[in-house]
XYZ file of C-alpha atoms in Angstrom:
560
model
C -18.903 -32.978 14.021
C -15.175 -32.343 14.052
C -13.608 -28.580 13.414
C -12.966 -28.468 9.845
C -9.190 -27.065 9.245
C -7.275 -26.668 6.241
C -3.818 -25.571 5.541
C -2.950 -22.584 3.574
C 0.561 -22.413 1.744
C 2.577 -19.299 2.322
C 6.662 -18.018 2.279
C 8.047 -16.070 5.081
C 8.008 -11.910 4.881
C 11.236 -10.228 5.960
C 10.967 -8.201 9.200
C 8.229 -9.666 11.037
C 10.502 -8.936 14.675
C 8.410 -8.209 17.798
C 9.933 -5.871 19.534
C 9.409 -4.200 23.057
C 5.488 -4.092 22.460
C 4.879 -6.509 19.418
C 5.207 -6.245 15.859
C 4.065 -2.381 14.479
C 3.346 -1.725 11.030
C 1.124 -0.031 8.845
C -2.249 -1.820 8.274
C -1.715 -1.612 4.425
C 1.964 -4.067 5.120
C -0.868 -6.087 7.899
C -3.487 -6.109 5.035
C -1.159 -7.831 2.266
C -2.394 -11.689 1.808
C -0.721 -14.206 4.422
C 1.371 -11.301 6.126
C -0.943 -11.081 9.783
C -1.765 -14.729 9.310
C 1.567 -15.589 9.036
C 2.609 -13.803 12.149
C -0.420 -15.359 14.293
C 0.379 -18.703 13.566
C 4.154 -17.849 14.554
C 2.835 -17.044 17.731
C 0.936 -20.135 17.932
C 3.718 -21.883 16.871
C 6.069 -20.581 19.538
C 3.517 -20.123 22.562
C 5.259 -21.812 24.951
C 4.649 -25.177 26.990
C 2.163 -26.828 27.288
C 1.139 -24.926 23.818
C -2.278 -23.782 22.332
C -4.084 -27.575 22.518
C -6.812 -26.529 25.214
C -5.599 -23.210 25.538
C -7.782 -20.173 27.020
C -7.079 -17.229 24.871
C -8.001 -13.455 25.639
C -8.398 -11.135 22.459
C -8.706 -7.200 22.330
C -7.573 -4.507 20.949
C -7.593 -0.460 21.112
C -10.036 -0.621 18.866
C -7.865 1.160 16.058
C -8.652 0.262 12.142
C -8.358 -3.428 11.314
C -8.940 -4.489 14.473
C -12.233 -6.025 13.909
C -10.516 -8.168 10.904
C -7.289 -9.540 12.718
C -10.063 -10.814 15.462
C -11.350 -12.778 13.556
C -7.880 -13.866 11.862
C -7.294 -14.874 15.500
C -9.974 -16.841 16.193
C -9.951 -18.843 12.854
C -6.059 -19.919 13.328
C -6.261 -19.887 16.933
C -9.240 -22.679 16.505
C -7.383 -24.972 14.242
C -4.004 -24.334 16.508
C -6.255 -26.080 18.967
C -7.535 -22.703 21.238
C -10.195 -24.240 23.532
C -11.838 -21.182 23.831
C -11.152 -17.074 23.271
C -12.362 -14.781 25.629
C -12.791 -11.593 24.184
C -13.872 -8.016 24.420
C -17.240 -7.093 23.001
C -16.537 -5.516 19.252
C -12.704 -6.572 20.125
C -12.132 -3.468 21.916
C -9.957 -4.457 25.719
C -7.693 -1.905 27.049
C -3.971 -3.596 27.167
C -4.264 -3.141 31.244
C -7.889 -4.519 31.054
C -6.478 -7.494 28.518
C -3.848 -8.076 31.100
C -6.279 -8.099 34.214
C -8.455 -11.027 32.104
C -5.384 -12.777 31.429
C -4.776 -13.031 35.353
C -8.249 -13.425 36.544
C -9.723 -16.092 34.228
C -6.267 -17.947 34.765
C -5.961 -17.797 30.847
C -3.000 -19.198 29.044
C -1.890 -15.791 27.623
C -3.566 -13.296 25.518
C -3.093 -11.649 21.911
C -3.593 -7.454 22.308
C -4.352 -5.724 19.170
C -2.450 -2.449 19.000
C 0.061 0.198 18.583
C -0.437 1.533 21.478
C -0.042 5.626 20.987
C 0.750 5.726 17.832
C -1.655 7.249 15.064
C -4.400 4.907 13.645
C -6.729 4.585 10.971
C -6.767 2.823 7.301
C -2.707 4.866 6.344
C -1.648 4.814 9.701
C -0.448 1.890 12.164
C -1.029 -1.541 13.592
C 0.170 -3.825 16.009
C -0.065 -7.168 17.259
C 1.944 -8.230 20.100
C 1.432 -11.573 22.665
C 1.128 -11.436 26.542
C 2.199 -14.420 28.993
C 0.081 -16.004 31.302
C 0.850 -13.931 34.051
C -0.634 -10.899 32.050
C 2.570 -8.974 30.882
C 4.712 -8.651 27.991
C 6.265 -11.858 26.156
C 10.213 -11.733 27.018
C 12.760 -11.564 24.722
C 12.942 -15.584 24.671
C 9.870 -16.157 23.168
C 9.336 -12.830 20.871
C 12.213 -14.242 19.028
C 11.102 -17.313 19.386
C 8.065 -15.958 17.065
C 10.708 -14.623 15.118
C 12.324 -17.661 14.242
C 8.715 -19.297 13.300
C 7.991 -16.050 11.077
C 11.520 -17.417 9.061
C 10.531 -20.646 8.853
C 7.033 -20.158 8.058
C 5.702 -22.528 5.102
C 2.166 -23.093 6.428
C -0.669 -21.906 8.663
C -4.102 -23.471 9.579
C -7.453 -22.108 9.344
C -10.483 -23.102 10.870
C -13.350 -23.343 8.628
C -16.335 -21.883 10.715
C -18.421 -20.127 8.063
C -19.650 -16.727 8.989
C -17.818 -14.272 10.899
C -18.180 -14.097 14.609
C -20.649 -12.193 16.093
C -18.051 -9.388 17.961
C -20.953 -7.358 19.611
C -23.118 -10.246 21.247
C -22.332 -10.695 24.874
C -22.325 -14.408 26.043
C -20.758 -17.682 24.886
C -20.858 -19.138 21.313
C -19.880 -22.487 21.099
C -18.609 -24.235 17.794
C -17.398 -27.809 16.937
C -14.043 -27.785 19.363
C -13.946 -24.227 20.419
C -16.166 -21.852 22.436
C -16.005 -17.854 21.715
C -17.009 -15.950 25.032
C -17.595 -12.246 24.322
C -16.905 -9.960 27.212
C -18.063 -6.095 28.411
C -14.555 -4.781 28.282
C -15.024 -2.505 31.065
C -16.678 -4.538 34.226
C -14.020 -6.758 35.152
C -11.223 -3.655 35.294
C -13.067 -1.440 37.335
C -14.000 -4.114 39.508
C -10.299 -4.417 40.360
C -9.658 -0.926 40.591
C -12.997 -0.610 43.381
C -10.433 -2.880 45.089
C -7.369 -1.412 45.078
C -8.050 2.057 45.700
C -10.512 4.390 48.176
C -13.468 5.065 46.169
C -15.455 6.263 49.160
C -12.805 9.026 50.035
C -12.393 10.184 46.504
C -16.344 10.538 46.254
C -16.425 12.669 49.828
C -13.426 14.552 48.738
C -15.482 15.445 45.613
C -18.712 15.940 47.592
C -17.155 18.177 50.045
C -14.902 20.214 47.374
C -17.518 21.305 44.616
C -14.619 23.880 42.957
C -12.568 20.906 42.257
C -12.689 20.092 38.562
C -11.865 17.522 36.913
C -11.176 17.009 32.986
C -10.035 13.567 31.485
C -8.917 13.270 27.908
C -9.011 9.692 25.884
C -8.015 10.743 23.140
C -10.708 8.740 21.419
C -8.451 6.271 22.140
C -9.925 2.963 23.803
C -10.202 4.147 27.735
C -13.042 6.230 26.629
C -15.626 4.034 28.342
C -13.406 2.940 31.178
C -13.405 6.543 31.874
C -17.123 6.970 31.515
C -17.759 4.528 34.389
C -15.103 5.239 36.898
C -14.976 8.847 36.969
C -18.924 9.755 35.798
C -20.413 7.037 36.820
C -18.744 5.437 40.384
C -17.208 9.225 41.635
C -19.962 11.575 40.071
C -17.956 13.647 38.368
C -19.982 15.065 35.680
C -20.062 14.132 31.559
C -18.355 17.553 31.006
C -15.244 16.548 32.827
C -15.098 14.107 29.978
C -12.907 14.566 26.554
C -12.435 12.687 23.541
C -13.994 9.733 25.247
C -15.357 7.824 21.916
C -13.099 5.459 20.588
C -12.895 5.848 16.946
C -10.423 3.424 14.526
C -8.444 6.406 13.122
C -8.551 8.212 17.177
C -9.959 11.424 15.328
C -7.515 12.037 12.659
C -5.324 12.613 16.513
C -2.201 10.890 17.312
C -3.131 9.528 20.853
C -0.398 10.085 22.778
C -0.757 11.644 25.716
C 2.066 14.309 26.203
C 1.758 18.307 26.043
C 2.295 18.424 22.615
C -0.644 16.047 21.005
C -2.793 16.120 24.138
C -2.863 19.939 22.969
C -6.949 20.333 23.416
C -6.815 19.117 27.350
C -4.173 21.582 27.868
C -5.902 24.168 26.279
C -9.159 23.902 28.321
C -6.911 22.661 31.501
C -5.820 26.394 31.412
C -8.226 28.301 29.774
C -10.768 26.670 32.379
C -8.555 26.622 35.235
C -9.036 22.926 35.795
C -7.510 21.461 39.125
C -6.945 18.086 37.514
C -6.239 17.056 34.291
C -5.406 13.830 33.027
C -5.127 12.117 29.817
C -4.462 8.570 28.419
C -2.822 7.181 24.979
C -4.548 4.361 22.466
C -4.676 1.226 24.186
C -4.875 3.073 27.428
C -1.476 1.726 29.088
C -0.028 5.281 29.351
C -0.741 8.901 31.165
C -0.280 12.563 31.948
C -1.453 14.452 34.332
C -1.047 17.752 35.102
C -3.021 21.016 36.150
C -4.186 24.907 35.144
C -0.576 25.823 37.270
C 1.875 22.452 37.154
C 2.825 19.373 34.811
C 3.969 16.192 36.177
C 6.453 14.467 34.496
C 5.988 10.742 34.352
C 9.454 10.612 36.340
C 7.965 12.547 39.456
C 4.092 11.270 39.002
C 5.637 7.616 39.501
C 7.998 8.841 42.529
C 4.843 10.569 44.186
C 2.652 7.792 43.922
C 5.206 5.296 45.905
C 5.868 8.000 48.479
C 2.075 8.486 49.323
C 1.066 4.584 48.645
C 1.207 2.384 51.950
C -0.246 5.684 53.286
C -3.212 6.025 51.249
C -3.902 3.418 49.208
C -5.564 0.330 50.414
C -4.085 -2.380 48.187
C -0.723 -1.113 49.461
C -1.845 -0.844 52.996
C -3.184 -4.326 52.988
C 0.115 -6.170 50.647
C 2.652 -3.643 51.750
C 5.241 -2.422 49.079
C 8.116 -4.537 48.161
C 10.053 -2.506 46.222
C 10.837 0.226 43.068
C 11.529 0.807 39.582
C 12.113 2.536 37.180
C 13.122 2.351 33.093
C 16.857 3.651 32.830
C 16.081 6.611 31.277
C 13.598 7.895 33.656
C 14.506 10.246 36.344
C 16.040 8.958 39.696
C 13.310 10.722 42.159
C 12.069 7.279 42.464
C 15.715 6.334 43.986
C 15.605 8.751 46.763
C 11.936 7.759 47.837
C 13.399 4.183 47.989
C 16.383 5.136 49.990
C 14.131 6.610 52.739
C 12.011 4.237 52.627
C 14.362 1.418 52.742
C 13.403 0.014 49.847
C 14.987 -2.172 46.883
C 15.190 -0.193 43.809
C 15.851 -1.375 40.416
C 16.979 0.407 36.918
C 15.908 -1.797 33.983
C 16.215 -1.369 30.267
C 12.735 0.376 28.838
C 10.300 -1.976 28.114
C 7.764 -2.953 30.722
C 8.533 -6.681 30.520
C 11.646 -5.987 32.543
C 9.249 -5.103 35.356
C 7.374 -8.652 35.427
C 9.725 -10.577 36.617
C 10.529 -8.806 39.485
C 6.658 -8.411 40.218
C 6.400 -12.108 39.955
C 9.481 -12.887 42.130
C 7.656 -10.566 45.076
C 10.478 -7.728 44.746
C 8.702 -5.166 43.265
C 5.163 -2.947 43.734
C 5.183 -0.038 41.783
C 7.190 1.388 38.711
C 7.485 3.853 35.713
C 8.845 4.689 32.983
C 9.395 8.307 31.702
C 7.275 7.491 28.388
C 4.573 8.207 30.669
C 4.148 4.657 31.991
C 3.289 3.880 35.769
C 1.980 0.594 37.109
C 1.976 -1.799 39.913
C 1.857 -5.365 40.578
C -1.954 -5.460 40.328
C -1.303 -6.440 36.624
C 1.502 -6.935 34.557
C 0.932 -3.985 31.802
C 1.596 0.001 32.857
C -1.961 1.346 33.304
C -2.799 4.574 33.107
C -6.611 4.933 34.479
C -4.422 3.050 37.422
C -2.334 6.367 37.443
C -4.924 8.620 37.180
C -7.208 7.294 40.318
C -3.781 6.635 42.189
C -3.519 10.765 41.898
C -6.748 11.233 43.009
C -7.039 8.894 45.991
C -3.238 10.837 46.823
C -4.972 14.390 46.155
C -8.427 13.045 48.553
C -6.110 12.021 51.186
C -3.861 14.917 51.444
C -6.975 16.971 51.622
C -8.113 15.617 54.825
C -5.407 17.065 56.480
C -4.642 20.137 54.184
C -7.656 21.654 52.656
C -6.985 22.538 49.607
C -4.186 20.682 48.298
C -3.540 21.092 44.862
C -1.151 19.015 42.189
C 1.107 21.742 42.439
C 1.485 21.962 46.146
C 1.441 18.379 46.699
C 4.756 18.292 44.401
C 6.010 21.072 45.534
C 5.740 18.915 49.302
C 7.440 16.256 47.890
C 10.366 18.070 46.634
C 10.746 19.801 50.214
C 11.392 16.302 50.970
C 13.691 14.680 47.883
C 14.670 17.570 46.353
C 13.704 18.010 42.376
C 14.915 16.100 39.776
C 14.520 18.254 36.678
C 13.917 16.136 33.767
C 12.835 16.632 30.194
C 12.717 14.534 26.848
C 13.610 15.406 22.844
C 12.283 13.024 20.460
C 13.370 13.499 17.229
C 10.713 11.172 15.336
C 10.824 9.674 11.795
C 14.386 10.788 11.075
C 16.470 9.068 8.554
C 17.888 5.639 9.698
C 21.430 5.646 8.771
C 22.066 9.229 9.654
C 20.926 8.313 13.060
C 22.759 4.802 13.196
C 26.225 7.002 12.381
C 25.108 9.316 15.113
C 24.974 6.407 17.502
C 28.222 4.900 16.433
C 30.229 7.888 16.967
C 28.775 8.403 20.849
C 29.743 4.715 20.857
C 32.923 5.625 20.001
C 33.343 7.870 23.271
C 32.102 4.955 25.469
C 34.645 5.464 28.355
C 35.175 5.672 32.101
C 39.248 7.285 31.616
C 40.441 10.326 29.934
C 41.285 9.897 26.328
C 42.497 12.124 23.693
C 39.694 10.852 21.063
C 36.701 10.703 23.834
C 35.013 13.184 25.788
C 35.673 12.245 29.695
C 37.034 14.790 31.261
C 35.934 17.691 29.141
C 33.544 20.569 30.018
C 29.993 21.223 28.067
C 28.203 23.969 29.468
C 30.100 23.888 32.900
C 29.413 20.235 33.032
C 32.158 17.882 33.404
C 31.821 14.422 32.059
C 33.004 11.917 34.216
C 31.564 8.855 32.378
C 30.551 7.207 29.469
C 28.816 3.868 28.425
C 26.244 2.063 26.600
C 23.453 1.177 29.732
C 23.841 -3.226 29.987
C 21.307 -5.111 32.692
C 21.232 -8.201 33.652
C 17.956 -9.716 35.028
C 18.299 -10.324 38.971
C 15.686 -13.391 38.864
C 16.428 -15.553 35.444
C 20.116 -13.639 35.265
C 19.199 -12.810 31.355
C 21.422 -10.144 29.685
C 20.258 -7.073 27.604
C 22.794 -4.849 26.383
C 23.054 -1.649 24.236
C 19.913 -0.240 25.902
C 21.240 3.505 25.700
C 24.243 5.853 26.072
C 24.594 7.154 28.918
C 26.859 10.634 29.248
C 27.115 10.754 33.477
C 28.578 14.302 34.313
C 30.600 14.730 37.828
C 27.753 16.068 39.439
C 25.815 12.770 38.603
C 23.557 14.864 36.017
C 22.785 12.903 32.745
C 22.135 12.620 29.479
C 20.801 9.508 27.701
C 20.566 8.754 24.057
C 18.539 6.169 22.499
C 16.761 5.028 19.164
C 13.612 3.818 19.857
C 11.927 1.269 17.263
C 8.516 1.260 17.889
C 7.406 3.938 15.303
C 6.449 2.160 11.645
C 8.416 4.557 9.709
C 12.487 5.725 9.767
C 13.827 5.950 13.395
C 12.879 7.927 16.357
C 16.228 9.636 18.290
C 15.328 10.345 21.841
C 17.227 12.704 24.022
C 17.137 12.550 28.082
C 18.522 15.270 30.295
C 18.449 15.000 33.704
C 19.895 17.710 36.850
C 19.021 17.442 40.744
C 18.727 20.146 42.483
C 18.363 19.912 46.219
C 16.758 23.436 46.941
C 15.240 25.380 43.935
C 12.121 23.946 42.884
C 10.293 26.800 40.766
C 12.400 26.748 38.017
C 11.205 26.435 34.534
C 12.511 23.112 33.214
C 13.988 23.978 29.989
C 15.470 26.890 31.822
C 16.738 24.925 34.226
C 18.216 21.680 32.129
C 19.045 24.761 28.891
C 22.919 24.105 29.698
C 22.761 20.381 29.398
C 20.519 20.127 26.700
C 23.134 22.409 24.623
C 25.826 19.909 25.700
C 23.956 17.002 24.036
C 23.288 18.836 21.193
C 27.002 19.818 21.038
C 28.073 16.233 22.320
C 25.673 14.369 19.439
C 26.001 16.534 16.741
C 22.547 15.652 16.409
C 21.975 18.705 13.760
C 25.110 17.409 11.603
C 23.868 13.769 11.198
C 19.895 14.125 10.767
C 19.265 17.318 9.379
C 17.157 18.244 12.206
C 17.441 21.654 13.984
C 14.416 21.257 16.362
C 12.713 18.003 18.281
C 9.476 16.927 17.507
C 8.346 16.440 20.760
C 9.503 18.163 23.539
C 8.548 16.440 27.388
């Protein structure tokens, strides 16, 4: 028998854009008739060469509300797009870094990740679809509007008729008329990889022979929950109660899954409360992390910086490949730089979004990178991974222990900055504020754009004993296909090369998010407080923005 298809009429819906990480809405806009089927067969439409005819699919998601349902969406369009087969995670849940290892392993053609990464979940919260390549990352900017442009011409998409739904929990193949369905354990295949990149063995004697190290690791009910059952229970022997929040639910526990000091609140509590030596937390889809301890918090700036210093030491993928070079999102602090530059390394600034990183990782000019978002990843895949983070910290924290008992986050940092100095970083997100207000905001720091003195601009002039010496709106333009992004932030560069960064970030469903980045080095004073230390500058963007004038707000929702 031949796969039955049929063709359903449907019009276009306004604003189905994929933007750094896919199209984000919430599931009730996803749940109106035609609107996710309409977006899936954009992507089909637009997958590029040779196209879905034969294609090997992976499908997962975070395992957020509605997941379940766009799976099998996917596989019914997929099918009459001419999908060969779908490999994907039992009850559709795959981490985005675990989607993105499949993708490269099974040489598939690409994959379709179901999620919005760390933002909240759950029947009035959001969703997300968004479409990986076939090396594993990101689709680039060429072919998310090439979706786009199918969503706008949309007047059709194709259905496979295959009766009952398929059977999500049922590990092993099921084959229909022109299409097989292979159901996956979403974890195996991961930590596989992992077992191979980094020392288990020493992290298991470090463990052994340091009983009052603890360790606590928060999912956030988010999707890594199992992933973090078998590789730090399971493979290292920690024990269960070093384990948080580690059952995914679809609405993340009424908790917004992102993990920063502010909604990772109940690992912070017990980090300190229970003195905890290492604590470490991941978002939804399990692409992002924190880590910190009972005495010190890493930013995602240093964590990333640390991790290249220590890894052609320590870590045996890097000791076998070697590392090839650095990067880091624009807005993210430049301790990464300096380890570079004594390392003699290539270093690259890129607009944020972790596509920017493949194609450097696929030209063979870049290892490891991060983003301040708390994003750090290598070349090992092509999505930012943060149980990759995490066991990167603790095969750095087993090996420094060999030949300084004792160790802890804090003095390992504090080694490092003996080294680089400190960068002092922190972040204001101002989340769901009122779009034009914040669009006026931005055109009026546009307006100051500038590397001269000006009566109407701001070079030259003092906030807070800061001097700007520069102003502009951050442009890049890809080294390997020579693509151009521009408007990726506003820079304010003061004389002493400190920084501030404005940007509005899309990738919340509702109003705009305004972020705020502050940035000072300081070669010799390491203990400081970082709002004490950055206080001055963060003043002078308040005073430079009029943030307060334009959005109402008086206070950031998130502070990092």
């Amino acid at each position: 028998m031949s796969l039955s298809v049929r063709s359903v009429a449907t019009t276009p819906f306004d604003g189905q854009k994929p933007g750094t990480s896919g199209l984000r809405k919430r599931v009730a806009v996803f749940q109106q008739e035609h609107y996710t089927e309409n977006f899936v067969q954009a992507i089909f439409t637009a997958m590029p060469a040779p196209g879905p005819k034969n294609a090997v699919l992976v499908v997962g998601g975070d395992g957020r509300y509605f997941v379940k349902d766009a799976v099998q969406k996917i596989v019914r369009i997929g099918a009459a797009n001419g999908i060969a087969k779908f490999i994907i995670g039992q009850n559709g849940i795959l981490s985005t870094p675990a989607a993105s290892a499949i993708v490269r392993k099974r040489q598939a053609d690409g994959g379709i990740i179901l999620t919005a990464s760390h933002n909240p979940g759950g029947p009035k919260n959001d969703f997300g679809i968004k479409y990986n390549m076939r090396n594993g990352g990101p689709a680039p900017e060429s072919v998310t509007d090439a979706i786009f442009a199918a969503t706008r011409s949309i007047s059709e998409y194709h259905m496979a008729d295959i009766g009952n739904d398929i059977d999500l929990a049922a590990l092993g193949t099921q084959k229909f008329d022109g299409f097989e369905v292979e159901i996956v354990d979403p974890v195996n295949d991961y930590v596989e990889l992992l077992k191979d990149i980094f020392d288990f063995d020493l992290i298991r004697q470090f463990r052994e022979k340091t009983p009052d190290f603890k360790l606590l690791f928060d999912a956030l009910n988010g999707v890594t929950g199992p992933y973090g059952r078998r590789i730090f229970v399971d493979e290292l022997g920690f024990s269960e109660s070093s384990l948080e929040q580690c059952e995914p639910l679809e609405d993340f526990g009424g908790g917004h899954p992102d993990p920063n000091l502010t909604y990772a609140y109940k690992l912070v509590e017990r980090v300190e409360k229970e003195a905890i030596s290492f604590g470490a937390a991941s978002d939804g889809d399990g692409d992002r992390n924190m880590v910190l301890s009972h005495d010190w918090f890493v930013t995602p700036s240093d964590s990333v910086a640390l991790i290249a210093h220590y890894a052609a030491e320590c870590i045996p993928y890097f000791k076998r490949s070697g590392v090839h070079g650095l990067a880091r999102s624009m807005p993210t602090s430049c301790a990464i730089d300096r380890v570079a530059a004594a390392k003699g390394l290539e270093v690259f600034e890129v607009p944020t979004g972790w596509k920017f990183f493949g194609n450097l990782m696929d030209a063979g000019r870049l290892s490891i990178c991060g983003e301040e978002s708390f994003g750090t990843g290598s070349d090992h895949i092509r999505e930012k991974d943060g149980i990759w983070a995490i066991v990167a910290w603790l095969n750095i924290i087993a090996h420094v222990n060999r030949s300084t008992p004792g160790a802890s986050v804090r003095s390992i940092m504090q080694d490092f900055y003996s080294i680089y100095g400190r960068n002092y970083f922190t972040r204001y997100d101002y989340e769901e504020v009122e779009s034009d207000g914040a669009a006026r905001m931005v055109d009026r720091l546009r307006s100051f754009i500038s590397e001269t003195e000006s009566d109407s601009g701001i070079v030259g002039k003092v906030f807070g004993g800061f001097t700007v010496a520069k102003v502009d709106d951050f442009e890049y333009t890809d080294p390997i296909d020579h693509s151009v992004s521009r408007r990726q932030g506003i820079r304010v560069i003061f004389d002493d090369s400190s920084r501030i960064i404005f940007r509005l970030s899309g990738t919340g469903s509702q109003g705009a998010t305004v972020r705020i980045y502050i940035e000072r080095f300081d070669p010799s004073s390491f203990d400081i407080d970082a709002q004490v230390a950055l206080k001055p500058l963060v003043d002078a963007a308040l005073e430079i923005s009029q943030l307060e004038q334009f959005t109402g707000r008086k206070e950031p929702t998130v502070i990092t």
